[in-house]
Coordinates of C-alpha atoms (C1' of nucleotides) in Angstrom, one line a residue:
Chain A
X1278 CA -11.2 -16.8 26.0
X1279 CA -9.3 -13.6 26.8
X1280 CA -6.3 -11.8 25.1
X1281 CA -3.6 -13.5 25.4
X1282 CA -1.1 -14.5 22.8
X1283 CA -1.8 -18.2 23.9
X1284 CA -0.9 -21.9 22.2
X1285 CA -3.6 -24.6 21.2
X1286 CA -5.4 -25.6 17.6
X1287 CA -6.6 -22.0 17.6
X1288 CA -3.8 -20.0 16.4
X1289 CA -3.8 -22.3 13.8
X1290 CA -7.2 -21.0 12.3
X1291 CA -6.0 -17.9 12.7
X1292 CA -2.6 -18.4 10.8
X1293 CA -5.0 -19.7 7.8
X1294 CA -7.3 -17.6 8.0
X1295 CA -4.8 -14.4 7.7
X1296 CA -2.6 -16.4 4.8
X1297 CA -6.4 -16.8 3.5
X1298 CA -6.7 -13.6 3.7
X1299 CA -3.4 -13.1 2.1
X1300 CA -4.4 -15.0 -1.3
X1301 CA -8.1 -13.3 -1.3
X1302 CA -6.0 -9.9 -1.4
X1303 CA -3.4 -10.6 -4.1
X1304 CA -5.5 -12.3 -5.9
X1305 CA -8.9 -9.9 -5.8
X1306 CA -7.0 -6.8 -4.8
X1307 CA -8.5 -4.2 -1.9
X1308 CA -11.5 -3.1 -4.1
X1309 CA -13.3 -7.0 -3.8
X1310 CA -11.5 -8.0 -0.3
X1311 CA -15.2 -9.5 1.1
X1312 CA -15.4 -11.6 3.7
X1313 CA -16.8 -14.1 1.1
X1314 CA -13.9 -13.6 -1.0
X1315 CA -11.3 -14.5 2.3
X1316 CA -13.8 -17.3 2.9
X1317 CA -13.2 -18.6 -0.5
X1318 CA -9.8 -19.0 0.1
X1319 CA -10.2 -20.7 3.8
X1320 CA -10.8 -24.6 3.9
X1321 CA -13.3 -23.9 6.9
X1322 CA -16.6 -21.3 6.7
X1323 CA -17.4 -17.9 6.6
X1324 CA -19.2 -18.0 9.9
X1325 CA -16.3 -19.0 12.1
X1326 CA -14.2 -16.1 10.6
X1327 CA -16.5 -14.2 13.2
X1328 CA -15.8 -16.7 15.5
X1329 CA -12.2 -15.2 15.6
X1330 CA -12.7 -11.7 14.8
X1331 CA -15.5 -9.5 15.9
X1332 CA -15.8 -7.7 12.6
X1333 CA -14.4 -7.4 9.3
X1334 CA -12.2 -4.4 10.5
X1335 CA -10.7 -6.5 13.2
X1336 CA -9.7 -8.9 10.9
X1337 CA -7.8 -6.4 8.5
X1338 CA -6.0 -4.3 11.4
X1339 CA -4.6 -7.6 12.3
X1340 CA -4.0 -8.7 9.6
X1341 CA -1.9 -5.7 8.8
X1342 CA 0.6 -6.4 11.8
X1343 CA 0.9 -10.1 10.3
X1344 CA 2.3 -8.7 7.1
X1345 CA 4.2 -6.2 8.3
X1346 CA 5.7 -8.9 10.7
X1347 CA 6.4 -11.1 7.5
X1348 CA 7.8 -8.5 5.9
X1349 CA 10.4 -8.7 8.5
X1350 CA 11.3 -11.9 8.0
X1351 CA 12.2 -11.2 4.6
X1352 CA 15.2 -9.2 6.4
X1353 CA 16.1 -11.8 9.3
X1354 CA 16.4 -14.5 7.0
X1355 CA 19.6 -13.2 5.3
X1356 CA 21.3 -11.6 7.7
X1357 CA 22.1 -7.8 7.3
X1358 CA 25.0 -6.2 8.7
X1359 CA 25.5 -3.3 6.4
X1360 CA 23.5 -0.4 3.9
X1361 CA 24.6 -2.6 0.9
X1362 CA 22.8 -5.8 2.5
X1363 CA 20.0 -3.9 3.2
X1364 CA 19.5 -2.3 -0.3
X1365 CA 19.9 -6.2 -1.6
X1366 CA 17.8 -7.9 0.5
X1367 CA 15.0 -5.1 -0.1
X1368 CA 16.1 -4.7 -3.9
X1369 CA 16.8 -8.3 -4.9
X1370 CA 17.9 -8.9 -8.6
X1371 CA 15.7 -12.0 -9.3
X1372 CA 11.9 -11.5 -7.5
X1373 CA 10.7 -15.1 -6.8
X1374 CA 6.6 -15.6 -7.3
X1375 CA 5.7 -15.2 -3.3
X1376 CA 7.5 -12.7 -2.9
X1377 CA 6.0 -10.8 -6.1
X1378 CA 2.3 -11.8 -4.5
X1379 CA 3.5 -10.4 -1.1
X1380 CA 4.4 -7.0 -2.5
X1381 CA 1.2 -6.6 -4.4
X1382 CA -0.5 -7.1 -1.5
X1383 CA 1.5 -5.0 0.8
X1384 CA 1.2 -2.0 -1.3
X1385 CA -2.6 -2.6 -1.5
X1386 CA -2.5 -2.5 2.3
X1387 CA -0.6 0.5 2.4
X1388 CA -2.4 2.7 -0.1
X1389 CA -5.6 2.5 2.1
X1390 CA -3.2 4.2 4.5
X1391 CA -3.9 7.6 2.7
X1392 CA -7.6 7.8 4.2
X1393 CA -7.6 5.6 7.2
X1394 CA -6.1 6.8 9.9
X1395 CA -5.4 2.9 12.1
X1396 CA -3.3 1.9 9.2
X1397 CA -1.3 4.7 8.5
X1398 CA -0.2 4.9 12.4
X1399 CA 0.9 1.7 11.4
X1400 CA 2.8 2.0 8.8
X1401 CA 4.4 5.5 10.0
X1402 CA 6.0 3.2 12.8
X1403 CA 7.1 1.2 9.8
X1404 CA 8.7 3.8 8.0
X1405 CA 10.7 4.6 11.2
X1406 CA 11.7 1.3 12.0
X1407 CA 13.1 0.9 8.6
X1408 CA 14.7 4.3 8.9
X1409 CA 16.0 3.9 12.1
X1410 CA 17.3 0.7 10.7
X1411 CA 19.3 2.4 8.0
X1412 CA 20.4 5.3 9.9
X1413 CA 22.4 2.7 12.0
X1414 CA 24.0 0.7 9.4
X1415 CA 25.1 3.8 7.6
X1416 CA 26.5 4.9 11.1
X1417 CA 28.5 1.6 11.5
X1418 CA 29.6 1.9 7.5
X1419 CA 31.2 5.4 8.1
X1420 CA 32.6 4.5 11.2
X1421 CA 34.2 1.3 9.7
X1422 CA 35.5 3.1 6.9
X1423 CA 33.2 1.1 4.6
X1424 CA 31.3 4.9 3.4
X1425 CA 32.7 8.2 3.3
X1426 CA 31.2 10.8 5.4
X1427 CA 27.8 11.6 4.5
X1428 CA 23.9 13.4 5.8
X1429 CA 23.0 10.0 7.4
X1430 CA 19.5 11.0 7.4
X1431 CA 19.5 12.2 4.3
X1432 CA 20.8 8.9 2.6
X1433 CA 18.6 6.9 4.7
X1434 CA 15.5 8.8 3.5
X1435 CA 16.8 8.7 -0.5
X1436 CA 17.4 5.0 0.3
X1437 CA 14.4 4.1 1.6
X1438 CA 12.5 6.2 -0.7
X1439 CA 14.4 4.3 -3.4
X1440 CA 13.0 0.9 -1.9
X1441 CA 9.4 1.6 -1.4
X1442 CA 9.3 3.2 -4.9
X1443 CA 10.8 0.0 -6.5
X1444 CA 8.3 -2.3 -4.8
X1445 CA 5.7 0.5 -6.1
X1446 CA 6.7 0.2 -9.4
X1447 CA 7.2 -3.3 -9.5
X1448 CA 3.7 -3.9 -8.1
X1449 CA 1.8 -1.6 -10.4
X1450 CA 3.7 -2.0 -13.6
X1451 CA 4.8 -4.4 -16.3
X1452 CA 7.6 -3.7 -16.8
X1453 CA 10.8 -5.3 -14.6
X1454 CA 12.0 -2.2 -13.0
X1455 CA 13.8 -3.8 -10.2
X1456 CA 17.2 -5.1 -11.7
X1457 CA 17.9 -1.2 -12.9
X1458 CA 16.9 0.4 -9.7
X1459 CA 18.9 -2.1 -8.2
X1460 CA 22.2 -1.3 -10.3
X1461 CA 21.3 2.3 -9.5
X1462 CA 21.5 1.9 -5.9
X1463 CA 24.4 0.0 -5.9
X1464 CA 26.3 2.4 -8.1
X1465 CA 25.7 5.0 -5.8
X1466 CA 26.8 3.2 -2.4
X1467 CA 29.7 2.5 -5.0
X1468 CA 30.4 5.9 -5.3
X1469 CA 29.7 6.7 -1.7
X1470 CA 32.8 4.5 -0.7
X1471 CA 35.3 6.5 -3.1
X1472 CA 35.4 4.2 -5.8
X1473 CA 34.8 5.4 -9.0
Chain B
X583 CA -23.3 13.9 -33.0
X584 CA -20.4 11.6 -33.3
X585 CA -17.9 10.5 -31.2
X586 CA -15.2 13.0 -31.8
X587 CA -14.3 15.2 -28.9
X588 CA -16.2 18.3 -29.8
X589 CA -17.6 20.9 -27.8
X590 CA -20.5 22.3 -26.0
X591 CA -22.1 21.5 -22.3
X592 CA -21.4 17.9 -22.5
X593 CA -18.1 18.1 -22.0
X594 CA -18.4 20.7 -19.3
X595 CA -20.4 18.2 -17.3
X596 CA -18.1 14.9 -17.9
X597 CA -15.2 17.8 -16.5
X598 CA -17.5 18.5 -13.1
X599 CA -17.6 14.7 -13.0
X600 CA -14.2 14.2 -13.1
X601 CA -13.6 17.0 -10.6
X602 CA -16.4 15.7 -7.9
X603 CA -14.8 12.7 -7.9
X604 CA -11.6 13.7 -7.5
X605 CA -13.0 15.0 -4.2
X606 CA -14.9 12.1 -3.3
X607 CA -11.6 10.2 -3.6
X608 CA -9.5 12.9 -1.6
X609 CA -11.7 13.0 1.2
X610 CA -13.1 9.4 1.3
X611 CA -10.5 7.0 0.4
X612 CA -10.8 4.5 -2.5
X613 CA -13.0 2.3 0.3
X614 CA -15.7 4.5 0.6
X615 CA -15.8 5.9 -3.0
X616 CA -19.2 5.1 -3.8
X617 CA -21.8 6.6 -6.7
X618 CA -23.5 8.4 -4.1
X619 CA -20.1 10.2 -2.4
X620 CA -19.4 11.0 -6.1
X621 CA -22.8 12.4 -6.5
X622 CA -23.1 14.7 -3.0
X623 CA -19.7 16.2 -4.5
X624 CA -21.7 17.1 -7.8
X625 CA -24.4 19.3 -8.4
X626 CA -26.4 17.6 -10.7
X627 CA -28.4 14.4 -9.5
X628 CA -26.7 10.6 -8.8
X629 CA -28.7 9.5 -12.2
X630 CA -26.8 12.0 -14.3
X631 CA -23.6 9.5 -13.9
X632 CA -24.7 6.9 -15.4
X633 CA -26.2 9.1 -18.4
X634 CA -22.9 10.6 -19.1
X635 CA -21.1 6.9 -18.2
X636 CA -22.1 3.4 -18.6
X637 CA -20.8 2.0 -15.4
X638 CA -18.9 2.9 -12.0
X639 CA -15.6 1.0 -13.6
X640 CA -16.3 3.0 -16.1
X641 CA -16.6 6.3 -14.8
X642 CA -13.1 5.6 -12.4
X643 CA -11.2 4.3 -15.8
X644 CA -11.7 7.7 -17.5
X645 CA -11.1 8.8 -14.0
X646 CA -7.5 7.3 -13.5
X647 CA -6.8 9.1 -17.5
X648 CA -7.7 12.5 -15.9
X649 CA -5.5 11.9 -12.9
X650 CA -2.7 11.6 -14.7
X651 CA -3.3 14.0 -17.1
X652 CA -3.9 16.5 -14.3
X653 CA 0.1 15.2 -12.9
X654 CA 1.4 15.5 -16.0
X655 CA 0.2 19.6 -15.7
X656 CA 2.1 19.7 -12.4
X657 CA 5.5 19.3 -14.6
X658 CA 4.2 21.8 -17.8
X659 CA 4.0 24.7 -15.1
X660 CA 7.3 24.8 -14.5
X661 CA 9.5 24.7 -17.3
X662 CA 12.1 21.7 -16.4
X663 CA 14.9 21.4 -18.6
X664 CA 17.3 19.7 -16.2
X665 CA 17.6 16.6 -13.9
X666 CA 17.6 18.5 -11.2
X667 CA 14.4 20.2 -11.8
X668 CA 12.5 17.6 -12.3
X669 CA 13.6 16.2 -9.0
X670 CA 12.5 19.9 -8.0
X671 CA 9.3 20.1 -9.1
X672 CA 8.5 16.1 -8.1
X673 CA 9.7 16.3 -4.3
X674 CA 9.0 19.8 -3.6
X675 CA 10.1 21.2 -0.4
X676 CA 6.9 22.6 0.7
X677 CA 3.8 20.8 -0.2
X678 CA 0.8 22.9 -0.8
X679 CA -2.5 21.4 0.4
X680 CA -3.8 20.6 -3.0
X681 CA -0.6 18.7 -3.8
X682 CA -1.4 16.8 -1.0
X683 CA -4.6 15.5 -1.6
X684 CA -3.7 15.0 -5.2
X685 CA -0.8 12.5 -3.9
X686 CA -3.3 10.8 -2.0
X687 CA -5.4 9.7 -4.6
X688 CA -3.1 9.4 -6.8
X689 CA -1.3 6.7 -4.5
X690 CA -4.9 5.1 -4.1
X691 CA -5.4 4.8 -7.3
X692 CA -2.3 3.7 -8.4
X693 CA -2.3 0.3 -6.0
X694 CA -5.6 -0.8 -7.1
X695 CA -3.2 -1.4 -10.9
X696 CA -0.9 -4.4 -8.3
X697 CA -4.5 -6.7 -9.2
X698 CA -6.7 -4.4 -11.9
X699 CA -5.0 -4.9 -15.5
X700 CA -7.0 -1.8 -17.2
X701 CA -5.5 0.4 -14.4
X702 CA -2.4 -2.0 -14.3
X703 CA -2.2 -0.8 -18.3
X704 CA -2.5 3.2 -17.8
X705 CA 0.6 2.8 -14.9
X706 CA 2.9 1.4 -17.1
X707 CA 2.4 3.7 -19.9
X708 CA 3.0 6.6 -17.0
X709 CA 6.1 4.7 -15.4
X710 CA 7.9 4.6 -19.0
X711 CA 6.9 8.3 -20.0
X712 CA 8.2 9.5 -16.9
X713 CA 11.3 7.2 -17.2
X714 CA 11.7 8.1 -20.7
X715 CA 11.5 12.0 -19.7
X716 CA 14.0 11.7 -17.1
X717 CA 16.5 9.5 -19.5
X718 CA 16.5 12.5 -22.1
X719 CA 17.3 14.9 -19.6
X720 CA 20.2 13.1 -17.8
X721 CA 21.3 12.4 -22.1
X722 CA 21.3 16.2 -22.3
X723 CA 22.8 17.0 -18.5
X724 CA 25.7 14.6 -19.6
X725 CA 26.5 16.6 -22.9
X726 CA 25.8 19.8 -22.0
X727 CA 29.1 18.7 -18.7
X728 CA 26.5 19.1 -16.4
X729 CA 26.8 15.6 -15.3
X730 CA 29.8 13.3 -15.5
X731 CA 29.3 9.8 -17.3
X732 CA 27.1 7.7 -15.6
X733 CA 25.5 4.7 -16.3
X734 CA 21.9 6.5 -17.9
X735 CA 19.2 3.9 -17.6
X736 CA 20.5 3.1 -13.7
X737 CA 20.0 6.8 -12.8
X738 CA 17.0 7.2 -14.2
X739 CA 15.5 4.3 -12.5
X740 CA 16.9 4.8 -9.3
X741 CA 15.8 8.4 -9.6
X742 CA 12.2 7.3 -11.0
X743 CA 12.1 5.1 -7.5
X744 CA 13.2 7.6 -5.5
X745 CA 10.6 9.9 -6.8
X746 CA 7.6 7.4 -6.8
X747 CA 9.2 6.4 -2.9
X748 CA 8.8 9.8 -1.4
X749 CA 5.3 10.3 -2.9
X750 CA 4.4 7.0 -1.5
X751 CA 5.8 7.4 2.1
X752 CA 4.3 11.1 2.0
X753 CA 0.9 9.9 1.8
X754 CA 1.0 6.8 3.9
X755 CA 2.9 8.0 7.0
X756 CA 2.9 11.0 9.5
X757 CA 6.3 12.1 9.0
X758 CA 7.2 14.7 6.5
X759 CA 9.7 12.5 4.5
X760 CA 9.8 14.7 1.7
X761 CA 12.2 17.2 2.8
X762 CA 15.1 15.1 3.6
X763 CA 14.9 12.9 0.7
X764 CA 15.1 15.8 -1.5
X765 CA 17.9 16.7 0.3
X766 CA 19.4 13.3 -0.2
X767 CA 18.9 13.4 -3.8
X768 CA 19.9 17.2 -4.8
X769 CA 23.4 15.5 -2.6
X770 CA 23.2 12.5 -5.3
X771 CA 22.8 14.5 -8.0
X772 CA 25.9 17.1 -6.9
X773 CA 28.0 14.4 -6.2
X774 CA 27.7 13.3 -10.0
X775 CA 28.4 16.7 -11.2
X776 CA 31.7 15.9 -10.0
X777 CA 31.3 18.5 -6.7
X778 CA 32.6 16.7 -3.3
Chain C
dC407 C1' -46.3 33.6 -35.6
dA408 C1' -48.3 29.3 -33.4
dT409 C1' -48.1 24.5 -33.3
dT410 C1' -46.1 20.2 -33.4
dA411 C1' -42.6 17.0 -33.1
dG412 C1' -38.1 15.7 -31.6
dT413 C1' -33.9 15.6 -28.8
dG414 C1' -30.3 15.8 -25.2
dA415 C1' -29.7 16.8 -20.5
dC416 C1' -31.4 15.7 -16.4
dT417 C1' -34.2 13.9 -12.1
dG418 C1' -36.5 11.0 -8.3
dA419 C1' -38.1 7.0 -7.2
dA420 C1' -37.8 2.1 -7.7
dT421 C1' -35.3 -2.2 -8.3
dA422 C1' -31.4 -5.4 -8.2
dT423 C1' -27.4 -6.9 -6.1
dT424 C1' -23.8 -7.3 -2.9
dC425 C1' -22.1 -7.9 1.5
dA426 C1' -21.2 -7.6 6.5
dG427 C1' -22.9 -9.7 10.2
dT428 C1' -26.3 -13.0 12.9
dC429 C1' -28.3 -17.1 14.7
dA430 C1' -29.9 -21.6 15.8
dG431 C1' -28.0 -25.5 16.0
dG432 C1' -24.3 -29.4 15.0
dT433 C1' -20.1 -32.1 16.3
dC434 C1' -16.4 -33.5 18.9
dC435 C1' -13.7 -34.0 23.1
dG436 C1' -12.7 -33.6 28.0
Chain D
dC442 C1' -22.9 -32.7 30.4
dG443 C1' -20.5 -28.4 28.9
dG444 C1' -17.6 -25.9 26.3
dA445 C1' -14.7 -25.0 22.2
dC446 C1' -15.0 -25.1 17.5
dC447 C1' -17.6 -25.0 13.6
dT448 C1' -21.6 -24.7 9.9
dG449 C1' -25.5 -23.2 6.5
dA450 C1' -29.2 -20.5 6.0
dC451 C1' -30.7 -16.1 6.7
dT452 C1' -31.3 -10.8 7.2
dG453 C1' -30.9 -5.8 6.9
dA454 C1' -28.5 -2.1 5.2
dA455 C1' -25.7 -0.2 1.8
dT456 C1' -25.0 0.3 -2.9
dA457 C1' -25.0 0.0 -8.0
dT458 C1' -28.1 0.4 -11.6
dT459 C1' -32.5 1.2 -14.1
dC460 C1' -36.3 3.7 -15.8
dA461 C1' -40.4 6.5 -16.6
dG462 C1' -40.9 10.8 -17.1
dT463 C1' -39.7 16.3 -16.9
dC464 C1' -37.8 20.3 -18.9
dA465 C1' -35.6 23.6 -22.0
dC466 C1' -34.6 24.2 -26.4
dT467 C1' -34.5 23.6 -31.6
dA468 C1' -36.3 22.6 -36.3
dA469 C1' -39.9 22.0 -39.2
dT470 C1' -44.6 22.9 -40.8
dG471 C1' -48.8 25.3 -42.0

DNA sequence: CATTAGTGACTGAATATTCAGTCAGGTCCG
DNA sequence: CGGACCTGACTGAATATTCAGTCACTAATG
């Protein structure tokens, strides 16, 4: 029972049944997310998904935190000390498949944002964490003399606004739009440290 | 008779669809965006839908066509001959309510194309219309000296990105993001016409 | 003109289907 | 035993879809 963020076999369900989750959302997209469709996906049944979660609802809002928390990870695994790294890791040149699945997912997620008021509380903490994020390693940059003076919070909006578009785009097109964007942004940090 | 796109009360009604739903999408989210939402935003009765369309898939694929028709008017209003105004009239300073819920179901709309390859299909044709607007205009900016050589496809997508970002973030998130990255990109845009 | 037949737009009520959520009970392990 | 974990069959409500029939209007006919 209770809360608590506690250890045995049954944070294991849980782990599958939100990577089941996962797959039942890349792969069926928001519109045909059914419980039936996450079952599907989980070796166990459709009943003890409400063993775990009260309702279908519960199940999504956590689900949101767990890929917004693996989103993170994307960024802790290289390790990001400055606005260049940052673009990279977000803008990478070559998009492997999981990480192609994760984005269509994550923008599915973030879409229903628009009319639901849970998840966009969420993901307006996101946005600032990301931007608060960038403010500070375009603060270090200046200071190290790695960027010229610039409207932090400018740059770190354009910059972030770049990012989210690109994963936009790349989720809900067919065309390969990251490499460009990519050059793009790195041009422009280019140009922001004096070079030419 | 025929299928050509001629005139009289049909086409009137199949327009009150489109605008009904429109509403039903603004004020409901994708989620809850059922016939009978679509319906209680129309006049006429639930059964007229499926006279004037086959299906609900249906109905939202001529749906998504009018969406983006209607965005593409957004642009014609203004008269953009420039870079910059199309960065103008795209991240606008102060967004009028209608805008508003126009971005939100556009955004909705747009995810469902990351797993639906009919919508997937209209997105991409949008994405490369846009880009291919926005390359023409930075072509003519960089004859007509009103921006220095730059590297044309980069800036366009980066711009495209920026664009699709802030629209994004704007209807997902509490913040008012959209002032600040317009600032951020008029400073982009300055600082390739060569100004410091 | 009056009547008949025909048609497209439209409706309300009925049907078909989907889907979240329940429940009575099973298994396994201390 | 008793509790944690798990299942398959079931249900009610929501939802898409169908359908028999109405209504206003037009064209043709005598």
């Amino acid at each position: 029972m209770s809360a608590d963020t506690s250890n045995d076999g049954c944070e294991d369900t849980r782990e599958a049944i939100m990577k089941a989750t996962y797959r039942a959302l890349r792969d069926n997209g928001t519109a045909d997310l059914t419980i039936q469709n996450i079952a599907d996906e989980f070796e166990k049944s459709k009943s003890l998904l409400y063993y775990h979660y009260e309702t279908k609802d519960d199940l999504l809002i956590e689900f949101l935190s767990w890929l917004i928390d693996r989103n993170a990870e994307f960024l802790e695994g290289d390790d990001v000390e400055t606005t260049e790294e940052f673009v990279s890791a977000m803008i990478p040149r070559d998009v492997d498949d999981e990480r192609a699945g994760f984005r269509a997912a994550f923008v599915q997620m973030r879409a229903e944002a628009a009319s639901d008021p849970a998840y966009r509380e969420q993901f307006t903490q996101y946005d600032r964490l990301y931007r608060e994020t960038l403010v500070g390693l375009i603060e270090q940059d200046v200071e190290a003399g790695r960027l010229r003076e610039v409207d932090t919070d400018a740059l770190a909006d354009v910059l972030l606004s770049t990012i989210d578009g690109a994963m936009l785009r790349y989720a809900t097109t067919d065309d390969d739009v990251m490499p460009t964007t990519r050059e793009g942004a790195d041009r422009l940090l280019a140009s922001l440290r004096g070079e030419e």
